[in-house]
Amino acid sequence: MDTKYIFVTGGVVSSLGKGIISSSLACLLKARGLRVTIQKFDPYINVDPGTLNPYEHGECYVTEDGRETDLDLGHYERFTNVRTSKANNVTTGRIYKSVIDKERRGDYLGKTVQIVPHITDEIKRRIKYLGNTGNYDIVITEIGGVVGDIESLPFLEAVRQLRWELGNSSLCVHLTYVPFIAAAQELKTKPTQHSVKALQELGIQPDILVLRTEKEIPADMRRKIALFCNVDPKAVVQSRDASSIYKVPLMLHEQHVDETVLNKIGVTKSGEPHMEPWLAFTDKLDSATETVTIGLVGKYVELQDAYKSISEALVHATTYADRKLKLVYIHSEKVDESNVEEQLKDMDGVIVAPGFGHRGIEGKFVALKWCREHDVPTFGICLGMQCMVIEFARNVLGLKDANSTEMAHDTPHNVIDLMEEQKNVSNMGGTMRLGAYDCRLRPGSKAFEAYGQQDVRERHRHRYEFNNEYRVQFEQNGMECVGENPAAHLIEVVEIPTKRWYIGTQYHPEYTSTVLSPSPIFKSFINAAIDYHNDKAADKK
Ligand code: GLN
């Protein structure tokens, strides 16, 4: 079968959840046995989001092959269980960079280089790249931003051309918003009509309209939208606010979106998608009654997208443990000796978040000391692991002023230090230790128990690392280096085996947790938190 292309555009406002709609559609198509991938084209000039502050862009997601990408790629993996790669996220910056590099090499043979056709051709080449590998039946391409933005124009022009070239092998799903005006007690369709019109002016006729809404959109209103927008009435569907993003595939399926898509692109797949494992998960989401309370200590807590993969990995793990997750975001800048007890005493488990730079770091040390001394299940991820090491050095090993050289260049005890390979790096973009690396776990350790195997591979995003010169001192005093990269001997996991669950990972296990394949170490952490919760309850009796 020739590869089919589905384009997903958005209108009216941003943040409607194009990523979730794309992921949900992919989830349904995959459950019908099709080979699907999703890619995102982002209209900003940064070459990748790696240098962006989380306040700008939320979490930076890292692919297995080491690309820093948009957080939607995390949703793509969580919903489809299909790994993404460097090719799945392309920005305007990357497109321009390759066109300009080609121009400098002389590849354009003296021609004037222009947005049309050179930029649009480069966009088209990249849109078709994964399809041309022969590995996918369907490639879903999400175009970032909102129709009408100046930045998205070259992408939409490329989509227009591809729709024309590919004919029935492609279609466009357009996501819009139908607001409810409280004062008038009415849903309004005009913004949708305008946004479809804007798309049509660019030469793109949407085939499917997904209407985001807080309230049920009556059938006659959907028919009216279909008529005004030249869209088949069956192909105008709604996406109401759901109690969980993982219900969205089911909502789309109820409205036969997967069937409509396949009919339109000429794929005959009869029967129903095999959603049984997915349904088992959503049933668990609904049936759990008891909660487990996890505190997430970080400095970006006002912006929960900054920790998206962590919060989703926690949802996966708690759901499989038949619990509801109560996630409490704790601002590390606001934690100090005087309030730490108050802030942490109700937690069944604490995660100390990844991050960069000095801000909020002292609060992380205070939280970790309290957790260690009170034997609360504690999970340090990346910077969180590094903070575990520093706190232990200061308060157990007595190495006053121990630190990471990231925070204090001239610390007398650089227990966390810049990696050797990083010492000559001057460019900030894409130069960290990125992507999946092997880790060998020590048999008998809690981390080994969590994974149930010795060799694991998880994804990284860091420049600093545990300083091996201190290893013996740590091990002799109770913090063990139980995970190591076999090639470079970098320390990937530390733990205090005498505690219930006190583990730090230099890697980010949250990136690989999916609905159908939850992260083993998150599951182990949640199980420890549940045991701790039960022990506390038993003590009270
Ligand atoms: N800032 C730390 C480093 O570069 C940790 C990075 C992270 O938490 N992702 O090593």
mmCIF file of C-alpha atoms in Angstrom, residues 7 41 90-92 94-100 102 108 112-129 141 143 150-163 165 202 204:
data_model
loop_
_atom_site.group_PDB
_atom_site.id
_atom_site.type_symbol
_atom_site.label_atom_id
_atom_site.label_comp_id
_atom_site.label_asym_id
_atom_site.label_seq_id
_atom_site.Cartn_x
_atom_site.Cartn_y
_atom_site.Cartn_z
ATOM 1 C CA PHE A 7 -2.462 16.672 7.799
ATOM 2 C CA PHE A 41 6.214 20.779 11.937
ATOM 3 C CA VAL A 90 10.998 19.851 12.118
ATOM 4 C CA THR A 91 11.018 23.595 12.719
ATOM 5 C CA THR A 92 11.185 26.589 10.398
ATOM 6 C CA ARG A 94 15.797 23.654 10.625
ATOM 7 C CA ILE A 95 14.211 24.082 7.179
ATOM 8 C CA TYR A 96 15.926 27.430 6.623
ATOM 9 C CA LYS A 97 19.205 26.126 7.944
ATOM 10 C CA SER A 98 19.287 23.291 5.443
ATOM 11 C CA VAL A 99 18.221 25.522 2.553
ATOM 12 C CA ILE A 100 20.870 28.108 3.459
ATOM 13 C CA LYS A 102 22.610 24.093 0.368
ATOM 14 C CA TYR A 108 21.061 25.813 -6.341
ATOM 15 C CA THR A 112 17.612 32.946 -6.711
ATOM 16 C CA VAL A 113 16.602 31.055 -3.563
ATOM 17 C CA GLN A 114 13.007 31.809 -2.522
ATOM 18 C CA ILE A 115 10.318 30.754 -0.066
ATOM 19 C CA VAL A 116 8.395 29.264 -2.981
ATOM 20 C CA PRO A 117 9.674 26.866 -4.277
ATOM 21 C CA HIS A 118 12.870 26.309 -2.239
ATOM 22 C CA ILE A 119 11.550 26.527 1.309
ATOM 23 C CA THR A 120 8.267 24.825 0.409
ATOM 24 C CA ASP A 121 10.133 22.047 -1.457
ATOM 25 C CA GLU A 122 12.317 21.438 1.588
ATOM 26 C CA ILE A 123 9.173 21.248 3.759
ATOM 27 C CA LYS A 124 7.576 18.794 1.321
ATOM 28 C CA ARG A 125 10.722 16.669 1.206
ATOM 29 C CA ARG A 126 10.730 16.431 4.978
ATOM 30 C CA ILE A 127 6.987 15.731 5.201
ATOM 31 C CA LYS A 128 7.463 12.768 2.862
ATOM 32 C CA TYR A 129 10.729 11.576 4.374
ATOM 33 C CA THR A 141 1.665 15.546 10.049
ATOM 34 C CA ILE A 143 1.269 21.701 11.635
ATOM 35 C CA ILE A 150 2.282 34.589 9.264
ATOM 36 C CA GLU A 151 4.767 31.913 10.326
ATOM 37 C CA SER A 152 2.655 28.967 9.192
ATOM 38 C CA LEU A 153 2.162 30.178 5.619
ATOM 39 C CA PRO A 154 5.032 28.235 3.975
ATOM 40 C CA PHE A 155 3.924 25.046 5.755
ATOM 41 C CA LEU A 156 0.326 25.454 4.634
ATOM 42 C CA GLU A 157 1.459 26.169 1.081
ATOM 43 C CA ALA A 158 3.476 22.927 1.182
ATOM 44 C CA VAL A 159 0.379 21.106 2.463
ATOM 45 C CA ARG A 160 -1.719 22.633 -0.325
ATOM 46 C CA GLN A 161 0.746 21.405 -2.948
ATOM 47 C CA LEU A 162 0.983 17.956 -1.405
ATOM 48 C CA ARG A 163 -2.807 17.612 -1.195
ATOM 49 C CA GLU A 165 -0.122 15.965 -5.763
ATOM 50 C CA LEU A 202 -4.873 29.262 1.231
ATOM 51 C CA ILE A 204 -6.831 23.890 1.491
#
